[in-house]
Short mmCIF file of C-alpha atoms and ligand atoms in Angstrom, two decimals:
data_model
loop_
_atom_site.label_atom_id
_atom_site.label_comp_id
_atom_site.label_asym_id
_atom_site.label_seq_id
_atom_site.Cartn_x
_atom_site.Cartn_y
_atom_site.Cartn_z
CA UNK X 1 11.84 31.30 -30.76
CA UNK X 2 14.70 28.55 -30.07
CA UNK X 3 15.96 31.19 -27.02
CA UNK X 4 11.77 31.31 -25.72
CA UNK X 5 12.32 27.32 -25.87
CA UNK X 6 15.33 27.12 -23.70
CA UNK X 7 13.94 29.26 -21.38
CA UNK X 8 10.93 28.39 -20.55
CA UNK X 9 12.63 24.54 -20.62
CA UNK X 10 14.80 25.71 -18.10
CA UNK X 11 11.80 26.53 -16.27
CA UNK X 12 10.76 22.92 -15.71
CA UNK X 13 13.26 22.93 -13.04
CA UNK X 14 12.42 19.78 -11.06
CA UNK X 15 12.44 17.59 -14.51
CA UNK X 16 15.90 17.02 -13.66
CA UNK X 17 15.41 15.21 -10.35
CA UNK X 18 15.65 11.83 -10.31
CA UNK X 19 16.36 8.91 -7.61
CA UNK X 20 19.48 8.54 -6.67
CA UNK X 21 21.40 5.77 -8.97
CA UNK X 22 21.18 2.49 -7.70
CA UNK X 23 19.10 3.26 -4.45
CA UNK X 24 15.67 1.95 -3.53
CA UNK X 25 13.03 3.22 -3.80
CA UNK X 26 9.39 3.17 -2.44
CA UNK X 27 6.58 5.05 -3.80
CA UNK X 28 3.88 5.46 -1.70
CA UNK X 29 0.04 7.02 -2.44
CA UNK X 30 -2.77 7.59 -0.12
CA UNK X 31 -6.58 8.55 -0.51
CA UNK X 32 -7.10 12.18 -0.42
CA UNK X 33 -9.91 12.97 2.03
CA UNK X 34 -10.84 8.95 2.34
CA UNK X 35 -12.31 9.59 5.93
CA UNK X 36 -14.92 11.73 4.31
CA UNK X 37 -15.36 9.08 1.08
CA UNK X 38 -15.10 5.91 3.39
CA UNK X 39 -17.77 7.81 5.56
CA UNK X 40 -21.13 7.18 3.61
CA UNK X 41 -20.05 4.14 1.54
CA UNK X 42 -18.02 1.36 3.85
CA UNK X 43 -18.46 0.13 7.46
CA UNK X 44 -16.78 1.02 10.21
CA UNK X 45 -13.61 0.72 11.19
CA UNK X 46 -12.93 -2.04 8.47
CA UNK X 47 -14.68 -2.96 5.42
CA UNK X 48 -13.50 -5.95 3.37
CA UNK X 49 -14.88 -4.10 0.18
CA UNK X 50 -12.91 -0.84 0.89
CA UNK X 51 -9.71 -3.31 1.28
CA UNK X 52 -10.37 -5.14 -2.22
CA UNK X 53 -11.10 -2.01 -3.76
CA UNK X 54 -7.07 -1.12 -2.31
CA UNK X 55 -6.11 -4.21 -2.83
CA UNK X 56 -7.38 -4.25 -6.83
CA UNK X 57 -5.49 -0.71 -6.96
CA UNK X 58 -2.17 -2.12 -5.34
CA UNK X 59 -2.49 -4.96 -8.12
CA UNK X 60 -2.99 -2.00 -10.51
CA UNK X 61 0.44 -0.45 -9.55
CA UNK X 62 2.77 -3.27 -8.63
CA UNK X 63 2.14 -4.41 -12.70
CA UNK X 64 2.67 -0.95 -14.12
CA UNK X 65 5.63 -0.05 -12.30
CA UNK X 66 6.98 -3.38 -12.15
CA UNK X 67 7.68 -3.43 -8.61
CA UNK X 68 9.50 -6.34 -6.02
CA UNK X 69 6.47 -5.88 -3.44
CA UNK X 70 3.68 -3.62 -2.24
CA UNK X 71 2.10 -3.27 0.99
CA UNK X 72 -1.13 -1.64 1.98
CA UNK X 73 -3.27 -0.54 4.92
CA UNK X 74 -5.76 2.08 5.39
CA UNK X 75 -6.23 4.36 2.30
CA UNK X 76 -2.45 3.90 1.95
CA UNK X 77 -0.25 1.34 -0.68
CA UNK X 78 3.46 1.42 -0.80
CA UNK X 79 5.27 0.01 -3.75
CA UNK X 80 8.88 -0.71 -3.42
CA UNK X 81 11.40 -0.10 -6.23
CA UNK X 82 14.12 -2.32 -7.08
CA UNK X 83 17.85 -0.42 -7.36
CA UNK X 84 17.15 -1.19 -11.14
CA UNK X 85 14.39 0.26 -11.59
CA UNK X 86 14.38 2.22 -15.01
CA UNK X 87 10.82 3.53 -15.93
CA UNK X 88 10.71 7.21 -16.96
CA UNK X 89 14.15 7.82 -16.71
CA UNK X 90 13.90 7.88 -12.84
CA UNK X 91 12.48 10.71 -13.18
CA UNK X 92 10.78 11.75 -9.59
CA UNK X 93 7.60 13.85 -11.30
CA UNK X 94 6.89 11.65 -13.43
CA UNK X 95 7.21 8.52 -11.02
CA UNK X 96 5.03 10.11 -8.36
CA UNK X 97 2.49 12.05 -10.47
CA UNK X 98 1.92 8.84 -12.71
CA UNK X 99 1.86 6.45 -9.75
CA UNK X 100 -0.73 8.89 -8.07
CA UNK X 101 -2.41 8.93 -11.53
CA UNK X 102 -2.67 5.29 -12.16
CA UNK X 103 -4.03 4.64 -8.23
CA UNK X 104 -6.87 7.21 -8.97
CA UNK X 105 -7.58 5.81 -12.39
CA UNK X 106 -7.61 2.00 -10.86
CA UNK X 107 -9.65 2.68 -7.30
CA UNK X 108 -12.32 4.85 -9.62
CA UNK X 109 -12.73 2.42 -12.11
CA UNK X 110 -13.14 -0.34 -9.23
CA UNK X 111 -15.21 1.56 -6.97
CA UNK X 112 -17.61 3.72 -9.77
CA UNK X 113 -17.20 6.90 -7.64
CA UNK X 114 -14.47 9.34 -8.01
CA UNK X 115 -11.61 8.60 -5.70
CA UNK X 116 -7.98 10.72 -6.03
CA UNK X 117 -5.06 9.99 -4.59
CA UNK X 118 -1.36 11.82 -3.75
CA UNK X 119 1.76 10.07 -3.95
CA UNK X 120 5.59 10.73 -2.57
CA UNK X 121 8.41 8.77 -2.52
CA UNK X 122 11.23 7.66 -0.29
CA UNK X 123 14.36 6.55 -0.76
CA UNK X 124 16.98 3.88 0.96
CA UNK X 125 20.33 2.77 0.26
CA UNK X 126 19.93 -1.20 1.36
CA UNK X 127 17.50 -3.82 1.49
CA UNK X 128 17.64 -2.94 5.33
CA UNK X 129 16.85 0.33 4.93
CA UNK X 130 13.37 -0.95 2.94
CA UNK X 131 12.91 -3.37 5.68
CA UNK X 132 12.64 -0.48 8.11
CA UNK X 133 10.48 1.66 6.33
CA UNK X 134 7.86 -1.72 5.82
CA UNK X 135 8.52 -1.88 9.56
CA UNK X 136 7.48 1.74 9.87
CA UNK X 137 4.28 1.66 7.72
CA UNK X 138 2.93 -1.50 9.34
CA UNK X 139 3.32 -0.44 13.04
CA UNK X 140 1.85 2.57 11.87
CA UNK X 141 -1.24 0.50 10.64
CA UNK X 142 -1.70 -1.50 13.92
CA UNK X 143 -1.50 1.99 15.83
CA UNK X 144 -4.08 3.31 13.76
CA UNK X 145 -6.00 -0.26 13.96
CA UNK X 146 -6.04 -0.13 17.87
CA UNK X 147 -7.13 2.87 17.80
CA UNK X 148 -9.98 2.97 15.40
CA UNK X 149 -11.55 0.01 16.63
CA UNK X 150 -11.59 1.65 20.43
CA UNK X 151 -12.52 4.98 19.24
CA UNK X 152 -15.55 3.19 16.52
CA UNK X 153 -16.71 0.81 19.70
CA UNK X 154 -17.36 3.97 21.75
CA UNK X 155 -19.46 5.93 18.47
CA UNK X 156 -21.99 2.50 18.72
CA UNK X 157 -21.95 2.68 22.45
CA UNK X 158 -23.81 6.38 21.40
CA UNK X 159 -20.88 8.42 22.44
CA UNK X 160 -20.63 11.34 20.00
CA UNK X 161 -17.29 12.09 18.14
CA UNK X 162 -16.05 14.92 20.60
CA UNK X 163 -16.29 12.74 22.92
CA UNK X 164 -14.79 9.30 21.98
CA UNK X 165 -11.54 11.77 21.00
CA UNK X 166 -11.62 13.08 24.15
CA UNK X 167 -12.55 9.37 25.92
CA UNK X 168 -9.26 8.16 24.19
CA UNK X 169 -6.47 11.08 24.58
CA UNK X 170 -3.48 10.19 26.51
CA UNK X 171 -4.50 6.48 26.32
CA UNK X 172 -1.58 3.67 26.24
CA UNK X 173 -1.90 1.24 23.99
CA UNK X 174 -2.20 -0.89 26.78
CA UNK X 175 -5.17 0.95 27.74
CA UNK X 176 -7.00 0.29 24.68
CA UNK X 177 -6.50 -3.02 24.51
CA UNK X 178 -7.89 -3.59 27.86
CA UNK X 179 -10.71 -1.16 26.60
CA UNK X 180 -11.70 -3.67 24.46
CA UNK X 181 -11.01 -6.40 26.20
CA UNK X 182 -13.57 -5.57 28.28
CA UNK X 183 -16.19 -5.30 26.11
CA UNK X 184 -15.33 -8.90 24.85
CA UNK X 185 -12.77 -8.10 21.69
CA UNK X 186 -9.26 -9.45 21.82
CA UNK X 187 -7.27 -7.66 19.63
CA UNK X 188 -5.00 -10.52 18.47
CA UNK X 189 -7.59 -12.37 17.38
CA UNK X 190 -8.72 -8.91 15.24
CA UNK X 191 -7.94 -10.40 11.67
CA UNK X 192 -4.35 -10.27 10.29
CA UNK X 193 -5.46 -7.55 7.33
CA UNK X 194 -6.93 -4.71 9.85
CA UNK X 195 -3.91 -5.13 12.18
CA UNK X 196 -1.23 -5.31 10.48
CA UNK X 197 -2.36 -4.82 6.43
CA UNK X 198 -1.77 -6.73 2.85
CA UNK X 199 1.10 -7.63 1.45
CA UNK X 200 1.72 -8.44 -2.56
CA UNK X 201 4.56 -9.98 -4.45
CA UNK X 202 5.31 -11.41 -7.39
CA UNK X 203 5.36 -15.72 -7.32
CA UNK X 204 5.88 -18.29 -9.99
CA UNK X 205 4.05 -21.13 -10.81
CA UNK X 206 4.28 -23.45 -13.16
CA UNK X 207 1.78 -23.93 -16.51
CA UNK X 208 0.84 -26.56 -17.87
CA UNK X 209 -0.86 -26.17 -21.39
CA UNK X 210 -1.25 -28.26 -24.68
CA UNK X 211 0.80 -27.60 -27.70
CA UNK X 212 -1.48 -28.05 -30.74
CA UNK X 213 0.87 -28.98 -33.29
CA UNK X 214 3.57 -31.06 -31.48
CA UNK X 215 0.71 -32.79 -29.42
CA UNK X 216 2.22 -32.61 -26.44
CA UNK X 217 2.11 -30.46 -23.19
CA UNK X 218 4.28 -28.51 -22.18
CA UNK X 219 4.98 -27.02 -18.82
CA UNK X 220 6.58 -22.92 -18.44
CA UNK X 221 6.93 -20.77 -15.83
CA UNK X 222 4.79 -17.66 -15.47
CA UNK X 223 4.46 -14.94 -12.56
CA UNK X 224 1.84 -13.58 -10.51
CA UNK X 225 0.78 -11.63 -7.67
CA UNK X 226 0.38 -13.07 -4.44
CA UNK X 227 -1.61 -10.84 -1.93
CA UNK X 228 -1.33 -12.20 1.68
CA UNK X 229 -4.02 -11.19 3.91
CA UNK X 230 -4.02 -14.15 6.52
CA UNK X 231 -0.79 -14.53 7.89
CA UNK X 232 1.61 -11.39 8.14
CA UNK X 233 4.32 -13.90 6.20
CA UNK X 234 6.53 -10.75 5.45
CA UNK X 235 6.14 -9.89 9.11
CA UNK X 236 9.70 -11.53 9.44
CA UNK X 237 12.95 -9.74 8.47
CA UNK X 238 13.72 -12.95 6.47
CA UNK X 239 10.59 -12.85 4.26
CA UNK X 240 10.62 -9.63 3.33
CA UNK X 241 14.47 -9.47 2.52
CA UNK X 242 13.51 -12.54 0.40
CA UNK X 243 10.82 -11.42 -1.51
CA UNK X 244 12.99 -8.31 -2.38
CA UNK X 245 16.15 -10.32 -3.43
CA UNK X 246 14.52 -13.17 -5.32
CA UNK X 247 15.52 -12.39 -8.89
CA UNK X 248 12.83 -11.46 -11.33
CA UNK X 249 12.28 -13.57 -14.07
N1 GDP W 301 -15.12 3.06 6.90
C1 GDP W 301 -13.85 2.75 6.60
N2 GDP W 301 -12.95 3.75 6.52
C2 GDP W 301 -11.67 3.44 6.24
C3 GDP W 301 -11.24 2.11 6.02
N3 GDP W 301 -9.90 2.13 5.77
C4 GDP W 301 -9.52 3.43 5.82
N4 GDP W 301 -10.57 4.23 6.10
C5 GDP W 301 -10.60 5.70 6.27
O1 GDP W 301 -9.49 6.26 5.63
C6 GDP W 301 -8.89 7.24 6.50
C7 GDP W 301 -7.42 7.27 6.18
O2 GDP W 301 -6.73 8.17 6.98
P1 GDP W 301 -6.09 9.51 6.41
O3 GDP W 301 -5.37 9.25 5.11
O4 GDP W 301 -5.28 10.10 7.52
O5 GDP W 301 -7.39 10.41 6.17
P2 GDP W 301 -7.76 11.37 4.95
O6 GDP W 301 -6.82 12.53 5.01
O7 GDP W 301 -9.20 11.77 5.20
O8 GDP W 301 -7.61 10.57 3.70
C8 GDP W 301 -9.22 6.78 7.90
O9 GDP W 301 -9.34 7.83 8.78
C9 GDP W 301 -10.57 6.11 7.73
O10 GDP W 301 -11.58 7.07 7.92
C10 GDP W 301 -12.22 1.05 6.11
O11 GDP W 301 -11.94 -0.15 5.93
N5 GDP W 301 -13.51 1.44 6.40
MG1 MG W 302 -5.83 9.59 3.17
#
C-alpha cells in the first residue's frame, strides 16, 4: 500500500516545478474562445461592459494572488509576481490552474454566462525584464486595436468577413491608419483603454474614521486598487518600475 503511494506520487511529476527562486513572475490568462462569446453579447470592436467585466476579474486576481500590478486588454489580464512571492509553495500547477480557476469563477459570476479561461506563466530575472514583457503585451494590444477597428469599419460598410481579411492582408500599420482616417476616425484620439489597455495597482490612501471609545478620530493607512483607463500612466519605463518597487505595506 505505502509502495502503491510512492508510486503513483511519483507520478505527479510536474508537482515539483516551481518558479525559479527569487525571479519574477507574471501569470497571464486569456478567454478561451471569447471571439465566439464576445460575438452575440458585446459590441463591436470594443465594449465598455466586456472591459468591466475584465476589469472586475483582474480586481478578482490581483487580491487573491497578491500581486504588484496587472494589466489587461482584449480577453487577456496579466498579473505580475513580486520575487517574493510565496503562495502555494511556488508551485507552477497550482499557480496557473488556480489563477485560470479564479478568472473563470470571477468573469462568470460577473457576467451570468459561463466564461473559462487558460492561464501560463512567464518568468524574468529583473524589474527590466517585466518592463519588457508589459511592453510586449501592450504593443500587442494596439496591433490588435488598429486592426480590429479597420477590419469592424469594413463588416458595417457590408463587406462580408472573407473579405475584410482579405481587404486588410499585407496592410502597414500605416495603411490602416490612413484607412480610417479617411473615413473620419483618428486613431489617437481612439480612447486610451482600446489602444493601449488597463492598468491596476495597489495605492494608499489615508482613513479617516471615529474611535468610539477614545472620542477621537483617527487617521490609518489602507490600500487599494487603482485601475487606470484614461491615461496610459504606466506607459513610461519610470511608472511602471515604480509601481513594481514601491514596497507593500
Ligand atoms: N465584441 C467584442 N469582442 C471583444 C472585445 N474584447 C475582446 N474581444 C474578442 O476577444 C477575442 C480575443 O482574441 P483571442 O484570445 O485571440 O480569441 P479566442 O481564441 O476566440 O479567445 C477577439 O478576437 C475579440 O473577438 C470587446 O470589447 N468587444
Ligand atoms: Mg482568447
Amino acid at each position: 500500500m505505502k509502495d502503491l503511494e510512492a508510486r503513483m506520487r511519483a507520478r505527479e511529476w510536474f508537482h515539483s516545478l516551481t518558479l525559479l527562486p527569487g525571479a519574477w513572475a507574471v501569470v497571464r490568462v486569456d478567454g478561451r474562445s471569447f471571439s465566439r462569446l464576445t460575438e452575440a453579447n458585446f459590441d463591436k470592436p470594443f465594449d465598455q461592459r466586456f472591459s468591466d467585466l475584465m476589469v472586475d476579474t483582474a480586481t478578482t486576481l490581483l487580491t487573491e494572488l497578491g500581486g504588484r500590478y496587472a494589466y489587461t486588454q482584449s480577453d487577456e489580464i496579466s498579473v505580475v509576481l513580486d520575487p517574493a512571492f510565496d503562495l502555494f509553495g511556488r508551485e507552477v500547477e497550482k499557480l496557473v490552474s488556480l489563477s485560470a480557476g479564479i478568472a473563470t469563477a470571477a468573469f462568470t459570476h460577473a457576467a451570468g454566462q459561463p466564461a473559462v479561461f487558460d492561464g501560463r506563466v512567464w518568468m524574468g530575472a529583473t524589474v527590466d525584464d517585466v518592463h519588457g514583457y508589459i511592453t510586449w503585451r501592450r504593443t500587442n494590444a494596439a496591433h490588435c486595436a488598429l486592426n480590429s477597428l479597420c477590419y469592424w469599419t469594413l463588416r458595417k460598410e457590408g463587406l462580408s468577413a472573407r473579405r475584410a481579411t482579405r481587404e486588410l492582408e499585407r496592410t502597414s500599420a500605416d495603411d490602416r491608419v490612413a484607412l480610417l482616417s479617411s473615413r473620419g476616425i483618428d486613431f489617437n484620439d481612439v480612447p486610451t483603454w482600446q489602444r493601449h489597455g488597463i492598468d491596476l495597482w495597489w495605492e494608499t490612501y489615508e482613513k479617516t474614521g471615529h474611535d468610539p471609545i477614545r472620542d477621537t478620530y483617527v487617521t490609518t493607512t489602507r490600500r487599494r486598487i487603482r485601475t487606470e483607463r484614461d491615461e496610459s500612466m504606466t506607459g513610461t519605463y519610470h511608472d511602471l518600475i515604480d509601481v513594481l518597487l514601491r514596497p507593500t505595506t
